[in-house]
Short mmCIF file of C-alpha atoms in Angstrom, two decimals:
data_model
loop_
_atom_site.label_atom_id
_atom_site.label_comp_id
_atom_site.label_asym_id
_atom_site.label_seq_id
_atom_site.Cartn_x
_atom_site.Cartn_y
_atom_site.Cartn_z
CA MET A 70 0.00 0.00 0.00
CA PHE A 71 1.26 3.48 -0.82
CA PRO A 72 1.99 5.97 1.97
CA ASP A 73 -0.55 8.78 2.48
CA ARG A 74 1.70 11.55 1.11
CA ILE A 75 2.05 9.67 -2.19
CA ARG A 76 -1.74 9.21 -2.25
CA VAL A 77 -2.26 12.96 -1.84
CA PHE A 78 0.32 13.76 -4.56
CA ASN A 79 -1.35 11.26 -6.88
CA LYS A 80 -4.79 12.72 -6.17
CA TYR A 81 -3.79 16.21 -7.27
CA VAL A 82 -1.02 15.58 -9.83
CA THR A 83 -0.66 12.04 -11.15
CA ASN A 84 -4.39 11.36 -11.50
CA ARG A 85 -4.82 14.40 -13.73
CA VAL A 86 -2.22 12.96 -16.10
CA LEU A 87 -3.64 9.43 -15.90
CA ARG A 88 -7.10 10.79 -16.63
CA GLY A 89 -5.89 11.65 -20.11
CA LEU A 90 -4.51 8.13 -20.53
CA ALA A 91 -7.74 6.55 -19.31
CA ILE A 92 -9.66 7.75 -22.36
CA LEU A 93 -7.25 6.08 -24.82
CA PRO A 94 -8.19 2.83 -26.58
CA PHE A 95 -5.29 0.93 -24.97
CA GLY A 96 -3.56 0.49 -21.62
CA PRO A 97 -4.70 -0.48 -18.12
CA PHE A 98 -6.18 2.84 -17.03
CA ALA A 99 -9.92 3.37 -16.84
CA LEU A 100 -12.42 5.82 -15.39
CA LEU A 101 -14.58 4.29 -12.69
CA ARG A 102 -17.86 6.04 -11.88
CA HIS A 103 -19.52 5.44 -8.54
CA VAL A 104 -22.06 7.05 -6.23
CA GLY A 105 -21.26 8.24 -2.71
CA ARG A 106 -22.90 5.99 -0.14
CA ARG A 107 -23.75 8.93 2.13
CA SER A 108 -23.88 11.93 -0.21
CA GLY A 109 -25.49 10.28 -3.24
CA LYS A 110 -23.10 12.38 -5.34
CA SER A 111 -21.50 10.91 -8.49
CA TYR A 112 -17.73 10.54 -8.52
CA GLU A 113 -15.20 9.52 -11.14
CA ILE A 114 -11.70 8.19 -10.44
CA VAL A 115 -8.81 6.72 -12.43
CA ILE A 116 -8.06 3.05 -11.74
CA MET A 117 -5.90 0.23 -13.13
CA VAL A 118 -8.10 -2.45 -14.65
CA TRP A 119 -7.79 -5.37 -17.04
CA PRO A 120 -10.34 -7.84 -18.40
CA LEU A 121 -10.54 -11.34 -16.96
CA ASN A 122 -13.15 -13.88 -18.00
CA GLU A 123 -16.49 -12.05 -18.16
CA GLY A 124 -15.46 -9.08 -16.10
CA PHE A 125 -12.56 -6.99 -14.91
CA VAL A 126 -9.77 -7.16 -12.35
CA ILE A 127 -9.29 -3.87 -10.53
CA ALA A 128 -6.14 -3.04 -8.56
CA LEU A 129 -6.90 -1.48 -5.18
CA THR A 130 -3.65 0.50 -5.17
CA TYR A 131 -4.44 2.17 -1.84
CA GLY A 132 -5.97 -0.89 -0.22
CA PRO A 133 -9.55 -1.94 0.45
CA LYS A 134 -10.46 0.89 2.85
CA VAL A 135 -10.67 3.68 0.28
CA ASP A 136 -13.97 5.53 -0.06
CA TRP A 137 -14.57 4.71 -3.72
CA TYR A 138 -14.32 0.97 -3.02
CA ARG A 139 -16.63 1.21 -0.01
CA ASN A 140 -19.09 3.14 -2.19
CA VAL A 141 -18.95 0.44 -4.88
CA GLN A 142 -19.48 -2.27 -2.24
CA ALA A 143 -22.47 -0.42 -0.78
CA ALA A 144 -24.03 0.09 -4.22
CA GLY A 145 -23.14 -3.42 -5.41
CA GLY A 146 -21.58 -2.06 -8.58
CA CYS A 147 -20.36 0.82 -10.72
CA THR A 148 -19.57 1.72 -14.31
CA VAL A 149 -16.17 1.70 -15.96
CA PHE A 150 -15.05 3.55 -19.09
CA TRP A 151 -12.22 1.43 -20.56
CA HIS A 152 -10.86 1.40 -24.12
CA ARG A 153 -13.57 3.85 -25.20
CA LYS A 154 -16.49 1.74 -23.98
CA HIS A 155 -18.66 1.90 -20.89
CA TYR A 156 -19.26 -1.26 -18.87
CA THR A 157 -21.67 -1.85 -16.03
CA LEU A 158 -19.98 -3.90 -13.33
CA GLU A 159 -21.48 -5.61 -10.31
CA ASN A 160 -20.72 -7.81 -7.31
CA PRO A 161 -17.22 -6.75 -6.23
CA GLU A 162 -15.33 -9.70 -4.79
CA THR A 163 -11.80 -10.04 -3.47
CA LEU A 164 -9.36 -11.75 -5.81
CA ASP A 165 -6.06 -13.34 -4.78
CA THR A 166 -2.90 -11.62 -5.99
CA GLU A 167 -1.61 -14.38 -8.27
CA THR A 168 -4.92 -14.81 -10.10
CA ALA A 169 -5.31 -11.05 -10.45
CA LEU A 170 -1.81 -10.52 -11.82
CA THR A 171 -2.32 -13.14 -14.54
CA ALA A 172 -4.88 -10.80 -16.12
CA PHE A 173 -2.45 -7.88 -16.58
CA PRO A 174 0.05 -7.62 -19.46
CA GLY A 175 3.72 -8.27 -18.61
CA PHE A 176 4.92 -4.70 -18.02
CA PHE A 177 1.99 -3.77 -15.77
CA LYS A 178 2.20 -7.10 -13.97
CA MET A 179 5.85 -6.31 -13.18
CA VAL A 180 5.01 -2.78 -11.99
CA LEU A 181 2.22 -4.04 -9.71
CA ARG A 182 4.45 -6.83 -8.34
CA ARG A 183 7.36 -4.45 -7.65
CA ALA A 184 5.02 -1.99 -5.96
CA GLY A 185 3.93 -4.81 -3.65
CA GLN A 186 0.33 -4.59 -4.81
CA GLN A 187 -1.69 -7.17 -2.88
CA HIS A 188 -5.28 -5.98 -3.07
CA PHE A 189 -7.44 -6.71 -6.09
CA ILE A 190 -11.12 -7.18 -6.79
CA TYR A 191 -13.01 -8.85 -9.58
CA MET A 192 -16.28 -7.46 -10.90
CA LYS A 193 -18.46 -9.16 -13.47
CA SER A 194 -19.50 -7.10 -16.48
CA VAL A 195 -23.27 -7.25 -16.82
CA ALA A 196 -23.49 -4.94 -19.82
CA SER A 197 -21.51 -2.99 -22.33
CA MET A 198 -23.51 0.17 -22.78
CA PRO A 199 -24.48 0.98 -26.39
CA GLY A 200 -23.40 4.15 -28.12
CA THR A 201 -20.28 4.59 -26.02
CA SER A 202 -17.62 5.34 -28.59
CA ASN A 203 -17.32 8.95 -27.49
CA ALA A 204 -14.79 9.68 -24.77
CA PRO A 205 -16.03 11.34 -21.59
CA VAL A 206 -15.28 14.97 -20.92
CA VAL A 207 -11.87 15.25 -19.29
CA LYS A 208 -11.91 17.62 -16.33
CA SER A 209 -8.69 19.28 -15.24
#
């Protein structure tokens, strides 16, 4: 798990850069949209994701206690914009590290391993939303 100061830096600097990468038709970055469990407000974050079977593996780079993950658990699902398509995902479940890493391409597998990434979830894709070829608006 990354220290808090790195998390804060990533929130305000790195995530803005990764947001631009998340709208590309390649790579592991995606935009995950979820609803606050208390506020009911919609949020969008950048995550590392890769397809596995009929769903996606998501790296919990800051561990399982982050708000977005607790929101997804409470709602039972979320949507993901990956490779220029929207997917509706449901039923987040913990996935062991070795199984999760097999889903990622070699370079990203190595990065996640070296970073000591140990927390992953799997979510089944219940729908690919039609008419989703347009990229979302990128906020700075």
